[in-house]
PDB file of C-alpha atoms in Angstrom:
ATOM      1  CA  MET A   1      80.062  39.150 117.546  1.00 54.00           C
ATOM      2  CA  ALA A   2      81.967  37.613 114.712  1.00 62.00           C
ATOM      3  CA  THR A   3      81.344  33.767 114.068  1.00 72.00           C
ATOM      4  CA  PRO A   4      83.570  31.781 112.085  1.00 72.00           C
ATOM      5  CA  ASP A   5      81.666  32.322 108.876  1.00 73.00           C
ATOM      6  CA  THR A   6      82.027  36.084 109.147  1.00 79.00           C
ATOM      7  CA  GLU A   7      85.677  36.038 110.662  1.00 90.00           C
ATOM      8  CA  VAL A   8      86.577  34.244 107.481  1.00 92.00           C
ATOM      9  CA  LEU A   9      84.925  37.369 105.391  1.00 92.00           C
ATOM     10  CA  ALA A  10      86.690  39.708 107.752  1.00 92.00           C
ATOM     11  CA  ARG A  11      90.064  38.234 107.042  1.00 94.00           C
ATOM     12  CA  LEU A  12      89.504  38.156 103.475  1.00 95.00           C
ATOM     13  CA  ALA A  13      88.515  41.609 103.448  1.00 95.00           C
ATOM     14  CA  ALA A  14      91.408  42.764 105.387  1.00 95.00           C
ATOM     15  CA  VAL A  15      93.804  40.798 102.913  1.00 96.00           C
ATOM     16  CA  LEU A  16      91.992  42.533  99.913  1.00 97.00           C
ATOM     17  CA  GLU A  17      92.694  46.037 101.650  1.00 95.00           C
ATOM     18  CA  ALA A  18      96.350  45.251 102.220  1.00 95.00           C
ATOM     19  CA  ARG A  19      96.570  44.082  98.696  1.00 96.00           C
ATOM     20  CA  LYS A  20      95.586  47.867  97.446  1.00 95.00           C
ATOM     21  CA  GLY A  21      99.012  48.865  98.315  1.00 93.00           C
ATOM     22  CA  ALA A  22     100.864  45.563  96.731  1.00 96.00           C
ATOM     23  CA  ASP A  23     103.084  45.156  93.830  1.00 96.00           C
ATOM     24  CA  PRO A  24     100.653  44.497  90.532  1.00 96.00           C
ATOM     25  CA  ASP A  25     103.343  42.195  89.247  1.00 96.00           C
ATOM     26  CA  VAL A  26     103.071  39.789  92.502  1.00 95.00           C
ATOM     27  CA  SER A  27      99.611  40.213  93.492  1.00 97.00           C
ATOM     28  CA  TYR A  28      96.436  39.122  91.623  1.00 97.00           C
ATOM     29  CA  VAL A  29      94.205  41.572  93.522  1.00 97.00           C
ATOM     30  CA  ALA A  30      96.672  44.530  93.210  1.00 97.00           C
ATOM     31  CA  LYS A  31      96.651  44.095  89.275  1.00 97.00           C
ATOM     32  CA  LEU A  32      92.644  43.831  89.181  1.00 97.00           C
ATOM     33  CA  TYR A  33      92.471  47.069  91.507  1.00 97.00           C
ATOM     34  CA  GLY A  34      95.332  48.833  89.344  1.00 96.00           C
ATOM     35  CA  LYS A  35      93.074  47.980  86.036  1.00 97.00           C
ATOM     36  CA  GLY A  36      90.076  49.779  87.703  1.00 97.00           C
ATOM     37  CA  LEU A  37      86.493  49.494  87.878  1.00 98.00           C
ATOM     38  CA  ASP A  38      85.815  48.338  84.794  1.00 98.00           C
ATOM     39  CA  ALA A  39      88.284  45.103  84.839  1.00 98.00           C
ATOM     40  CA  ILE A  40      86.766  44.551  88.463  1.00 98.00           C
ATOM     41  CA  LEU A  41      83.110  44.325  87.031  1.00 98.00           C
ATOM     42  CA  LYS A  42      83.749  42.328  84.265  1.00 98.00           C
ATOM     43  CA  LYS A  43      85.412  39.824  86.400  1.00 98.00           C
ATOM     44  CA  VAL A  44      82.327  39.854  88.302  1.00 98.00           C
ATOM     45  CA  GLY A  45      79.841  39.449  85.260  1.00 98.00           C
ATOM     46  CA  GLU A  46      82.359  36.291  84.395  1.00 98.00           C
ATOM     47  CA  GLU A  47      82.236  34.584  87.650  1.00 98.00           C
ATOM     48  CA  ALA A  48      78.209  35.092  87.688  1.00 98.00           C
ATOM     49  CA  THR A  49      78.007  33.744  84.187  1.00 98.00           C
ATOM     50  CA  GLU A  50      80.333  30.727  85.116  1.00 98.00           C
ATOM     51  CA  THR A  51      78.237  30.261  88.417  1.00 98.00           C
ATOM     52  CA  VAL A  52      74.984  29.900  86.241  1.00 98.00           C
ATOM     53  CA  MET A  53      76.423  27.360  83.864  1.00 97.00           C
ATOM     54  CA  ALA A  54      77.827  25.365  86.838  1.00 97.00           C
ATOM     55  CA  ALA A  55      74.168  25.546  88.104  1.00 97.00           C
ATOM     56  CA  LYS A  56      72.644  24.562  84.969  1.00 97.00           C
ATOM     57  CA  ASP A  57      75.332  21.631  84.345  1.00 96.00           C
ATOM     58  CA  GLY A  58      74.084  20.218  87.712  1.00 94.00           C
ATOM     59  CA  GLU A  59      77.550  19.919  89.176  1.00 93.00           C
ATOM     60  CA  PRO A  60      77.748  20.569  92.767  1.00 96.00           C
ATOM     61  CA  GLU A  61      81.378  20.603  93.276  1.00 97.00           C
ATOM     62  CA  ARG A  62      81.797  23.273  90.376  1.00 97.00           C
ATOM     63  CA  LEU A  63      78.894  25.133  91.361  1.00 98.00           C
ATOM     64  CA  VAL A  64      80.571  25.445  94.686  1.00 98.00           C
ATOM     65  CA  HIS A  65      83.783  26.668  93.251  1.00 98.00           C
ATOM     66  CA  GLU A  66      82.420  29.053  91.096  1.00 98.00           C
ATOM     67  CA  ILE A  67      80.286  30.672  93.990  1.00 98.00           C
ATOM     68  CA  ALA A  68      83.682  31.034  95.598  1.00 97.00           C
ATOM     69  CA  ASP A  69      85.130  32.832  92.695  1.00 98.00           C
ATOM     70  CA  LEU A  70      81.799  35.083  92.314  1.00 98.00           C
ATOM     71  CA  TRP A  71      82.043  36.022  96.223  1.00 97.00           C
ATOM     72  CA  PHE A  72      85.659  36.853  95.957  1.00 98.00           C
ATOM     73  CA  HIS A  73      85.458  38.987  93.286  1.00 98.00           C
ATOM     74  CA  CYS A  74      82.103  40.748  94.914  1.00 98.00           C
ATOM     75  CA  LEU A  75      84.296  41.100  97.672  1.00 98.00           C
ATOM     76  CA  VAL A  76      87.209  42.869  95.280  1.00 98.00           C
ATOM     77  CA  LEU A  77      84.472  45.222  94.074  1.00 98.00           C
ATOM     78  CA  LEU A  78      83.379  46.198  97.424  1.00 98.00           C
ATOM     79  CA  ALA A  79      87.219  47.002  98.734  1.00 97.00           C
ATOM     80  CA  HIS A  80      87.535  49.026  95.500  1.00 97.00           C
ATOM     81  CA  GLN A  81      84.279  50.827  96.608  1.00 97.00           C
ATOM     82  CA  GLY A  82      85.854  51.672 100.048  1.00 96.00           C
ATOM     83  CA  LEU A  83      83.323  49.118 101.752  1.00 96.00           C
ATOM     84  CA  GLY A  84      83.990  45.611 103.264  1.00 94.00           C
ATOM     85  CA  PRO A  85      81.436  42.601 103.957  1.00 95.00           C
ATOM     86  CA  GLN A  86      79.886  43.904 106.767  1.00 93.00           C
ATOM     87  CA  PRO A  87      77.526  46.268 105.428  1.00 95.00           C
ATOM     88  CA  VAL A  88      76.341  43.587 102.986  1.00 94.00           C
ATOM     89  CA  LEU A  89      76.013  41.061 105.939  1.00 91.00           C
ATOM     90  CA  ASP A  90      73.962  44.001 107.819  1.00 91.00           C
ATOM     91  CA  GLU A  91      71.663  44.380 105.125  1.00 91.00           C
ATOM     92  CA  LEU A  92      71.006  40.565 104.852  1.00 90.00           C
ATOM     93  CA  ASP A  93      70.455  40.470 108.626  1.00 90.00           C
ATOM     94  CA  ARG A  94      68.138  43.559 108.441  1.00 88.00           C
ATOM     95  CA  ARG A  95      66.185  41.692 105.610  1.00 87.00           C
ATOM     96  CA  PHE A  96      65.804  38.468 108.018  1.00 85.00           C
ATOM     97  CA  GLY A  97      62.178  37.815 108.847  1.00 82.00           C
ATOM     98  CA  LEU A  98      60.893  39.772 105.933  1.00 73.00           C
ATOM     99  CA  SER A  99      58.847  37.937 103.073  1.00 73.00           C
ATOM    100  CA  GLY A 100      60.968  38.219  99.750  1.00 65.00           C
ATOM    101  CA  LEU A 101      57.883  39.929  98.595  1.00 71.00           C
ATOM    102  CA  GLU A 102      57.427  42.468 101.299  1.00 70.00           C
ATOM    103  CA  GLU A 103      61.215  43.507 100.677  1.00 60.00           C
ATOM    104  CA  HIS A 104      60.947  43.648  96.841  1.00 67.00           C
ATOM    105  CA  ALA A 105      57.809  45.883  97.406  1.00 70.00           C
ATOM    106  CA  ARG A 106      59.898  48.313 100.140  1.00 72.00           C
ATOM    107  CA  ARG A 107      62.625  48.739  97.503  1.00 68.00           C
ATOM    108  CA  ALA A 108      60.325  49.453  94.603  1.00 73.00           C
ATOM    109  CA  GLY A 109      58.193  51.784  96.449  1.00 62.00           C
TER     110      GLY A 109
END
């Protein structure tokens, strides 16, 4: 069952999917899709770096802004790869209740 939080992700995923057919001259996301995977990965990396810098600077409002940008670009990456947020949410749910050390050991094995 969708919650208000997951509804936001689902609505955003639907918009990102629709942008695949949009005009790159009027849609930032369509332009990013048109540039391909490397451009999307570059944006994810840039946003991750900006998130780290905001956290190091201790600016909560800027940190929230940068994390929103990072999540947005991660959702663009997922959509580009034919995925949406649900598999990530499912994976997080699967990990719920496991210790981080146990989860890491499972993946390393």
